[in-house]
């Protein structure tokens, strides 16, 4: 058993929350620049260049890429040979969020109750997805998820008869409806299969996959390619002002399904696709 | 599609010259207001009070910035979704506001009010808060200070970049721009 003090998790979450918000993943920035080369719309090209420049400025000025520094979604993978000591792991994550959002001058956007809510003042609680995996490491991935794009995400329990074609239409329609409000170009996370709760989680998890990486199953990768082409035919373009670059990437995760269900979930991620990772 | 530089306050002729699709750089002073401030402004009007702001020819920016770090006047400051302000917007436009800055589609009522009152809706780049912050040189709370970051601020801006979405002629870039690049018929995929 390897002992890991939960304080280490707090430290890393505090650091990752700031880094994630100010330092856009290299792959996203590269995708924005490449899209600017290809984009046919003059306004679209300008927007894409500015978004890449925004990433640069954010890094230089240590200024958040976007003012919506999000709900703190934290994926924690704990190796089964790890013994966490010194406190509760959820408290440790929340303490990291508290520190990171204060020290990093990040916006606090969480209300403590859906309709009687007042701001919790420190962006807690985080959404923590805890998973036990083989090994003796703790892997943390921090995703600040903005409201604008989360609000445009959707889930459908299709009929098995709707099948893959139904899923395709649902994804394209969701992207179309998301429109300019969700800050395109998007990364589209799709889940297919499982139960109502599982499919939403799959869609969220798909967003962790770096741009340019296909699903390892060939038939799913094929579907990803097809969807990317299809959503980019919508004409929405950068910031929804018209153009060819509506999405930078589509990532699909699948899971076994019940004979009676065909669940599909689409989690829209904006171009401020912020994720940072640390391994303890 | 042109490029224009404008400064506040906006007069009728300046607004007339702005066309859907134009890139515009704004200098001068603009107000901020988001959900809570809009609600309160409309409540003031409902109870017959005057709004203690200089709204004639003004521009209102929908923004909820991050806290200003030391040495800066404001934090990351990109636009928030404009649609949430739609129920209040026609009342605000009636006060002489000439420009609105946000991101995302507006309701038919707002588009109609823009034409009626001779005002434009401008899109700032959603998610470009770090870049936009560099174009803001001053910030001062002027109303509803108890709302903290949701208070009404008066911002000094320099060459603040936006694109005209809805002009006073009824054009909408969110519709026209997209149609220009759309390759599929909508009926192909709208089944749900
Ligand atoms: S949708 Fe994304 S980029 Fe747009 S404002 Fe929200 S967090 Fe920022």
Coordinates of C-alpha atoms and ligand atoms in Angstrom, one line a residue:
Chain A
X1 CA 0.0 0.0 0.0
X2 CA 1.3 3.4 -0.9
X3 CA 0.2 6.2 1.4
X4 CA -0.9 9.4 -0.1
X5 CA -1.9 12.3 2.1
X6 CA -5.1 14.0 0.9
X7 CA -3.4 17.3 1.4
X8 CA -1.5 16.5 -1.8
X9 CA -4.8 16.3 -3.6
X10 CA -5.7 19.7 -2.2
X11 CA -2.4 21.2 -3.4
X12 CA -2.8 19.8 -6.9
X13 CA -6.4 20.8 -7.3
X14 CA -5.6 24.4 -6.2
X15 CA -2.8 24.5 -8.8
X16 CA -4.8 22.8 -11.6
X17 CA -7.8 25.0 -11.1
X18 CA -5.7 28.1 -11.9
X19 CA -3.6 26.4 -14.6
X20 CA -6.7 25.0 -16.4
X21 CA -8.4 28.4 -16.4
X22 CA -5.4 30.4 -17.8
X23 CA -3.6 27.8 -20.0
X24 CA -5.7 26.4 -22.8
X25 CA -4.5 22.9 -23.8
X26 CA -2.0 23.0 -26.6
X27 CA -4.1 20.7 -28.8
X28 CA -7.1 23.1 -28.6
X29 CA -5.0 26.1 -29.5
X30 CA -3.4 24.3 -32.4
X31 CA -6.8 23.2 -33.6
X32 CA -8.0 26.9 -33.5
X33 CA -5.0 28.0 -35.6
X34 CA -5.4 25.2 -38.1
X35 CA -9.1 26.0 -38.4
X36 CA -8.2 29.6 -39.1
X37 CA -6.1 28.5 -42.1
X38 CA -9.0 26.5 -43.5
X39 CA -11.9 28.7 -42.7
X40 CA -13.7 30.3 -45.7
X41 CA -15.6 33.0 -43.9
X42 CA -13.5 36.2 -43.4
X43 CA -15.3 37.0 -40.1
X44 CA -14.8 33.4 -39.1
X45 CA -11.1 33.5 -39.8
X46 CA -10.7 36.7 -37.7
X47 CA -12.6 35.1 -34.8
X48 CA -10.5 32.0 -34.9
X49 CA -7.3 34.0 -34.9
X50 CA -8.5 36.1 -32.1
X51 CA -9.4 33.1 -30.1
X52 CA -5.9 31.7 -30.5
X53 CA -4.5 35.1 -29.5
X54 CA -6.8 35.1 -26.5
X55 CA -5.2 31.8 -25.4
X56 CA -1.8 33.4 -25.7
X57 CA -2.8 36.5 -23.8
X58 CA -4.4 34.4 -21.0
X59 CA -1.2 32.6 -20.6
X60 CA 1.0 35.7 -20.6
X61 CA -1.2 37.8 -18.3
X62 CA -2.3 34.8 -16.2
X63 CA -5.8 36.0 -16.9
X64 CA -8.7 33.5 -17.2
X65 CA -9.3 32.5 -20.8
X66 CA -13.0 33.0 -20.2
X67 CA -14.7 34.9 -17.4
X68 CA -17.0 31.9 -16.8
X69 CA -14.5 29.9 -14.8
X70 CA -17.1 27.2 -14.5
X71 CA -18.4 24.5 -12.3
X72 CA -15.3 22.6 -11.1
X73 CA -15.6 19.1 -12.5
X74 CA -12.8 16.9 -11.0
X75 CA -12.1 13.4 -12.2
X76 CA -10.2 11.5 -9.5
X77 CA -8.8 8.1 -10.3
X78 CA -7.4 6.3 -7.3
X79 CA -5.1 3.3 -7.7
X80 CA -6.4 0.4 -5.6
X81 CA -3.0 0.1 -4.0
X82 CA -3.2 3.6 -2.7
X83 CA -4.2 4.4 0.9
X84 CA -5.5 7.9 1.2
X85 CA -4.6 9.4 4.6
X86 CA -5.2 12.6 6.5
X87 CA -8.8 13.3 5.8
X88 CA -11.7 12.9 3.4
X89 CA -11.0 13.0 -0.3
X90 CA -14.0 15.0 -1.2
X91 CA -13.2 17.7 1.4
X92 CA -9.6 17.7 0.1
X93 CA -10.8 18.4 -3.5
X94 CA -13.2 21.2 -2.3
X95 CA -10.4 22.8 -0.3
X96 CA -8.3 22.8 -3.4
X97 CA -11.1 24.5 -5.4
X98 CA -11.5 27.0 -2.5
X99 CA -7.8 27.9 -2.5
X100 CA -7.4 27.9 -6.3
X101 CA -10.4 30.1 -7.0
X102 CA -9.3 32.6 -4.3
X103 CA -5.6 32.8 -5.2
X104 CA -6.3 32.7 -9.0
X105 CA -8.9 35.5 -8.9
X106 CA -11.3 33.1 -10.6
X107 CA -15.1 33.8 -10.7
X108 CA -17.3 32.1 -8.1
X109 CA -20.4 30.9 -9.9
X110 CA -22.0 28.3 -7.6
X111 CA -25.3 28.7 -5.8
X112 CA -25.9 26.6 -2.7
X113 CA -29.5 25.7 -3.6
X114 CA -31.2 25.5 -7.0
X115 CA -34.0 28.0 -6.2
X116 CA -33.2 29.5 -2.8
X117 CA -29.6 29.8 -3.7
X118 CA -27.0 32.2 -2.6
X119 CA -23.4 32.1 -3.9
X120 CA -21.2 29.8 -1.9
X121 CA -18.5 32.4 -2.3
X122 CA -15.7 29.9 -3.1
X123 CA -17.0 27.9 -6.1
X124 CA -17.5 24.8 -4.0
X125 CA -18.8 22.2 -4.1
X126 CA -16.9 20.6 -7.0
X127 CA -18.5 17.8 -9.0
X128 CA -16.2 14.9 -8.1
X129 CA -16.1 11.7 -10.2
X130 CA -14.2 9.2 -8.2
X131 CA -13.0 6.0 -9.8
X132 CA -10.9 3.1 -8.5
X133 CA -8.3 1.8 -11.0
X134 CA -5.4 -0.6 -10.9
X135 CA -2.0 0.7 -9.6
X136 CA -0.7 2.9 -6.9
X137 CA -1.1 6.4 -8.3
X138 CA -3.8 9.1 -8.0
X139 CA -4.7 10.8 -11.3
X140 CA -6.5 14.1 -11.2
X141 CA -8.2 15.8 -14.1
X142 CA -9.7 19.3 -13.6
X143 CA -12.3 20.6 -16.0
X144 CA -13.9 24.0 -15.4
X145 CA -17.2 23.7 -17.2
X146 CA -18.9 26.9 -18.3
X147 CA -22.7 27.4 -18.1
X148 CA -23.1 28.6 -21.7
X149 CA -22.2 25.4 -23.3
X150 CA -23.4 23.1 -20.5
X151 CA -26.9 24.6 -20.9
X152 CA -27.0 23.5 -24.5
X153 CA -26.3 19.9 -23.8
X154 CA -29.1 17.3 -24.2
X155 CA -30.0 13.7 -23.6
X156 CA -32.5 11.5 -25.3
X157 CA -33.8 8.0 -24.6
X158 CA -34.3 6.9 -28.2
X159 CA -36.1 3.8 -29.4
X160 CA -33.8 1.0 -30.5
X161 CA -35.6 1.3 -33.9
X162 CA -34.1 4.9 -34.2
X163 CA -30.7 3.3 -33.9
X164 CA -27.5 4.9 -35.0
X165 CA -29.3 7.1 -37.6
X166 CA -31.4 8.5 -34.7
X167 CA -28.3 9.2 -32.7
X168 CA -26.7 11.0 -35.7
X169 CA -29.7 13.2 -36.1
X170 CA -29.9 14.0 -32.4
X171 CA -26.3 15.0 -32.2
X172 CA -26.5 17.3 -35.3
X173 CA -29.8 18.8 -34.1
X174 CA -28.2 19.5 -30.6
X175 CA -25.3 21.3 -32.2
X176 CA -27.6 23.3 -34.4
X177 CA -29.7 24.3 -31.4
X178 CA -26.7 25.2 -29.3
X179 CA -25.8 27.9 -31.9
X180 CA -23.9 31.0 -31.0
X181 CA -24.9 31.0 -27.3
X182 CA -22.5 28.1 -26.5
X183 CA -19.4 29.7 -28.1
X184 CA -18.6 27.6 -31.1
X185 CA -16.3 26.1 -32.4
X186 CA -17.3 23.3 -30.2
X187 CA -15.9 20.0 -29.0
X188 CA -18.9 17.7 -29.0
X189 CA -18.9 14.9 -26.4
X190 CA -21.3 12.1 -27.2
X191 CA -22.4 9.1 -25.1
X192 CA -24.3 6.2 -26.6
X193 CA -25.7 3.3 -24.5
X194 CA -25.9 2.4 -20.8
X195 CA -28.6 3.9 -18.6
X196 CA -30.0 7.4 -18.3
X197 CA -27.2 8.4 -15.8
X198 CA -24.4 6.4 -17.5
X199 CA -24.9 8.0 -20.9
X200 CA -24.6 11.5 -19.6
X201 CA -21.4 10.6 -17.8
X202 CA -20.0 9.0 -21.0
X203 CA -20.7 12.2 -22.9
X204 CA -18.8 14.2 -20.3
X205 CA -15.9 11.7 -20.2
X206 CA -15.6 12.0 -24.0
X207 CA -14.6 15.6 -23.5
X208 CA -11.5 14.5 -21.7
X209 CA -10.1 13.0 -24.8
X210 CA -7.6 15.2 -26.5
X211 CA -8.5 16.7 -29.9
X212 CA -7.1 14.4 -32.7
X213 CA -7.6 11.2 -30.8
X214 CA -10.2 8.9 -32.1
X215 CA -12.1 6.2 -30.2
X216 CA -10.0 3.0 -30.3
X217 CA -13.0 1.0 -31.7
X218 CA -12.9 1.4 -35.5
X219 CA -16.7 1.6 -35.9
X220 CA -17.0 4.3 -33.3
X221 CA -14.1 6.2 -34.8
X222 CA -15.8 6.0 -38.2
X223 CA -19.0 7.5 -36.6
X224 CA -16.9 10.3 -35.1
X225 CA -15.5 11.2 -38.5
X226 CA -18.9 11.2 -40.0
X227 CA -20.4 13.4 -37.3
X228 CA -17.6 16.0 -37.5
X229 CA -18.2 16.4 -41.2
X230 CA -21.9 16.6 -40.7
X231 CA -21.9 19.2 -38.0
X232 CA -19.4 21.3 -40.0
X233 CA -22.0 21.4 -42.8
X234 CA -24.4 23.3 -40.6
X235 CA -22.7 26.6 -41.4
X236 CA -22.8 27.9 -37.9
X237 CA -19.1 28.7 -37.9
X238 CA -16.9 30.5 -35.2
X239 CA -19.1 32.3 -32.7
X240 CA -22.1 31.3 -34.8
X241 CA -21.4 34.1 -37.3
X242 CA -21.4 31.8 -40.2
X243 CA -18.5 29.6 -41.5
X244 CA -17.2 26.1 -41.9
X245 CA -15.7 25.6 -38.4
X246 CA -18.7 24.7 -36.2
X247 CA -16.8 22.0 -34.3
X248 CA -13.1 21.3 -33.8
X249 CA -13.7 17.7 -32.7
X250 CA -16.4 15.1 -32.0
X251 CA -15.6 12.4 -29.4
X252 CA -18.0 9.4 -28.9
X253 CA -18.0 6.9 -26.0
X254 CA -20.1 3.8 -26.1
X255 CA -21.4 1.3 -23.6
X256 CA -23.6 -1.8 -23.6
X257 CA -27.3 -1.0 -23.6
X258 CA -30.5 -2.6 -22.5
X259 CA -32.5 -4.3 -25.2
X260 CA -35.3 -1.8 -24.8
X261 CA -33.2 1.4 -24.7
X262 CA -31.0 3.5 -27.0
X263 CA -29.8 6.4 -24.8
X264 CA -27.9 9.2 -26.4
X265 CA -26.3 12.2 -24.6
X266 CA -24.6 15.2 -26.1
X267 CA -22.4 17.3 -23.9
X268 CA -21.5 20.5 -25.7
X269 CA -18.0 22.0 -24.9
X270 CA -17.1 25.5 -26.0
X271 CA -13.8 26.4 -27.6
X272 CA -12.6 27.3 -24.1
X273 CA -12.1 23.5 -23.6
X274 CA -10.1 23.6 -20.4
X275 CA -8.7 20.5 -18.9
X276 CA -5.5 20.0 -16.9
X277 CA -4.1 16.8 -15.4
X278 CA -1.8 15.8 -12.6
X279 CA -0.6 12.4 -11.3
X280 CA 0.4 11.9 -7.7
Chain B
X1 CA -18.6 43.9 -44.7
X2 CA -16.8 46.9 -43.4
X3 CA -14.7 47.9 -40.5
X4 CA -15.6 50.9 -38.4
X5 CA -14.4 52.8 -35.4
X6 CA -17.0 54.3 -33.2
X7 CA -17.1 56.2 -30.0
X8 CA -19.7 56.7 -27.4
X9 CA -22.3 58.2 -27.0
X10 CA -23.8 57.0 -30.3
X11 CA -26.0 59.3 -32.4
X12 CA -28.6 58.3 -34.8
X13 CA -26.4 58.7 -37.9
X14 CA -23.6 56.5 -36.4
X15 CA -26.1 53.7 -35.8
X16 CA -27.5 54.1 -39.3
X17 CA -24.1 53.5 -40.7
X18 CA -23.7 50.1 -38.9
X19 CA -24.5 47.0 -41.0
X20 CA -25.0 43.5 -40.0
X21 CA -21.6 41.7 -40.5
X22 CA -19.5 44.9 -39.9
X23 CA -16.5 44.6 -37.5
X24 CA -16.6 47.5 -35.1
X25 CA -14.1 48.9 -32.6
X26 CA -15.7 50.8 -29.8
X27 CA -13.9 53.5 -27.7
X28 CA -15.4 55.5 -24.9
X29 CA -17.6 54.6 -22.0
X30 CA -20.0 51.6 -21.8
X31 CA -22.3 50.3 -19.1
X32 CA -22.4 46.8 -17.8
X33 CA -25.5 45.0 -16.7
X34 CA -26.6 41.5 -16.4
X35 CA -29.6 39.6 -15.1
X36 CA -30.1 41.1 -11.6
X37 CA -29.3 44.7 -12.8
X38 CA -31.8 44.3 -15.6
X39 CA -34.5 43.1 -13.3
X40 CA -33.9 46.1 -10.9
X41 CA -33.8 48.6 -13.8
X42 CA -37.1 47.5 -15.1
X43 CA -38.6 47.5 -11.5
X44 CA -37.5 51.1 -11.2
X45 CA -39.3 52.0 -14.4
X46 CA -42.4 50.1 -13.3
X47 CA -42.5 52.1 -10.1
X48 CA -42.2 55.3 -12.0
X49 CA -38.6 56.2 -11.0
X50 CA -36.0 57.6 -13.3
X51 CA -32.9 55.5 -13.9
X52 CA -29.9 57.5 -12.6
X53 CA -27.7 56.7 -15.6
X54 CA -27.0 58.5 -18.8
X55 CA -28.7 56.0 -21.1
X56 CA -29.2 58.3 -24.2
X57 CA -26.9 57.0 -26.9
X58 CA -25.3 54.6 -24.5
X59 CA -24.1 51.0 -25.0
X60 CA -24.9 48.2 -22.5
X61 CA -22.5 45.2 -22.2
X62 CA -23.8 41.9 -20.7
X63 CA -20.8 40.8 -18.7
X64 CA -19.9 39.2 -15.4
X65 CA -16.1 39.5 -15.2
X66 CA -13.7 37.6 -13.0
X67 CA -12.3 39.6 -10.0
X68 CA -9.6 42.1 -11.0
X69 CA -6.2 40.8 -10.1
X70 CA -3.7 43.3 -8.5
X71 CA -2.6 45.9 -11.0
X72 CA -5.6 45.4 -13.3
X73 CA -8.8 47.4 -13.6
X74 CA -10.9 44.3 -14.4
X75 CA -10.5 40.5 -14.8
X76 CA -11.4 38.3 -17.7
X77 CA -14.4 40.1 -19.3
X78 CA -16.1 38.3 -22.2
X79 CA -19.8 38.5 -23.0
X80 CA -22.5 36.4 -21.3
X81 CA -25.6 34.9 -23.1
X82 CA -27.8 37.8 -24.2
X83 CA -31.0 35.8 -24.5
X84 CA -31.4 35.9 -20.7
X85 CA -31.9 39.6 -20.9
X86 CA -34.5 39.4 -23.7
X87 CA -37.6 39.9 -21.4
X88 CA -36.2 43.2 -20.2
X89 CA -34.5 44.5 -23.3
X90 CA -37.3 46.4 -25.1
X91 CA -37.9 48.4 -21.9
X92 CA -34.2 49.3 -21.7
X93 CA -34.1 50.2 -25.4
X94 CA -37.0 52.6 -24.8
X95 CA -34.7 54.6 -22.6
X96 CA -32.5 55.6 -25.5
X97 CA -29.8 52.9 -25.4
X98 CA -28.3 52.6 -28.9
X99 CA -26.1 49.5 -28.6
X100 CA -26.2 46.1 -26.8
X101 CA -23.2 43.8 -26.5
X102 CA -23.5 40.1 -25.7
X103 CA -23.4 36.7 -27.3
X104 CA -26.1 34.5 -28.8
X105 CA -29.5 34.8 -30.5
X106 CA -32.1 37.4 -29.5
X107 CA -35.9 37.0 -29.4
X108 CA -38.2 38.3 -32.1
X109 CA -39.4 40.9 -29.6
X110 CA -35.9 42.2 -29.1
X111 CA -35.1 42.3 -32.8
X112 CA -38.3 44.2 -33.4
X113 CA -37.5 46.7 -30.6
X114 CA -34.0 47.2 -32.1
X115 CA -35.5 48.3 -35.4
X116 CA -38.2 50.4 -33.7
X117 CA -35.8 52.3 -31.4
X118 CA -32.9 52.5 -33.8
X119 CA -30.4 50.4 -31.9
X120 CA -27.9 47.6 -32.8
X121 CA -27.0 44.3 -31.2
X122 CA -23.3 43.6 -31.3
X123 CA -21.6 40.3 -30.6
X124 CA -18.4 40.3 -28.6
X125 CA -16.3 37.1 -28.9
X126 CA -17.6 34.7 -26.4
X127 CA -14.9 33.1 -24.4
X128 CA -12.2 35.6 -25.3
X129 CA -12.3 37.3 -21.9
X130 CA -8.5 37.7 -21.6
X131 CA -8.2 39.5 -24.9
X132 CA -11.2 41.7 -24.3
X133 CA -9.9 42.6 -20.8
X134 CA -7.0 44.3 -22.5
X135 CA -9.4 46.7 -24.2
X136 CA -10.9 47.8 -20.9
X137 CA -8.9 50.6 -19.3
X138 CA -11.2 51.6 -16.5
X139 CA -14.1 50.3 -14.4
X140 CA -16.2 51.9 -11.7
X141 CA -19.4 50.7 -10.1
X142 CA -22.1 53.3 -10.6
X143 CA -25.4 51.6 -9.5
X144 CA -26.6 48.7 -7.4
X145 CA -23.2 48.3 -5.8
X146 CA -24.7 45.8 -3.3
X147 CA -24.9 43.3 -6.2
X148 CA -21.1 43.0 -6.3
X149 CA -19.9 41.7 -9.6
X150 CA -23.5 42.0 -10.9
X151 CA -23.6 45.8 -10.2
X152 CA -23.8 48.3 -13.0
X153 CA -20.3 49.4 -13.9
X154 CA -19.1 52.1 -16.2
X155 CA -16.2 50.8 -18.3
X156 CA -13.7 52.8 -20.2
X157 CA -13.0 50.9 -23.4
X158 CA -10.4 51.3 -26.1
X159 CA -11.0 49.8 -29.6
X160 CA -13.2 47.1 -28.0
X161 CA -13.8 44.6 -30.9
X162 CA -17.4 43.5 -31.8
X163 CA -19.3 42.4 -34.8
X164 CA -22.8 43.8 -35.7
X165 CA -25.3 41.0 -35.6
X166 CA -28.7 42.9 -35.7
X167 CA -28.7 46.3 -37.4
X168 CA -31.5 48.8 -37.5
X169 CA -32.7 47.5 -40.9
X170 CA -33.8 44.1 -39.5
X171 CA -30.8 42.1 -40.7
X172 CA -29.5 39.2 -38.5
X173 CA -26.0 37.9 -39.0
X174 CA -26.8 34.8 -36.9
X175 CA -29.3 33.9 -39.7
X176 CA -27.8 35.3 -42.8
X177 CA -24.2 34.4 -42.0
X178 CA -25.1 30.8 -41.3
X179 CA -27.3 30.4 -44.4
X180 CA -24.3 31.5 -46.5
X181 CA -22.3 28.6 -45.3
X182 CA -24.9 26.0 -44.7
X183 CA -24.6 22.9 -46.9
X184 CA -27.6 20.9 -45.7
X185 CA -31.3 21.5 -45.8
X186 CA -32.5 21.8 -42.2
X187 CA -35.3 19.2 -43.0
X188 CA -32.6 16.6 -43.3
X189 CA -31.9 16.4 -39.6
X190 CA -34.7 18.1 -37.6
X191 CA -36.8 15.1 -36.6
X192 CA -37.1 15.4 -32.8
Ligands
LIG1 S1 -19.7 28.9 -23.3 FE1 -17.5 28.5 -22.7 S2 -16.4 30.1 -23.8 FE2 -18.5 30.7 -23.8 S3 -18.8 32.0 -22.0 FE3 -19.3 30.0 -21.4 S4 -17.4 29.1 -20.6 FE4 -16.9 30.9 -21.8

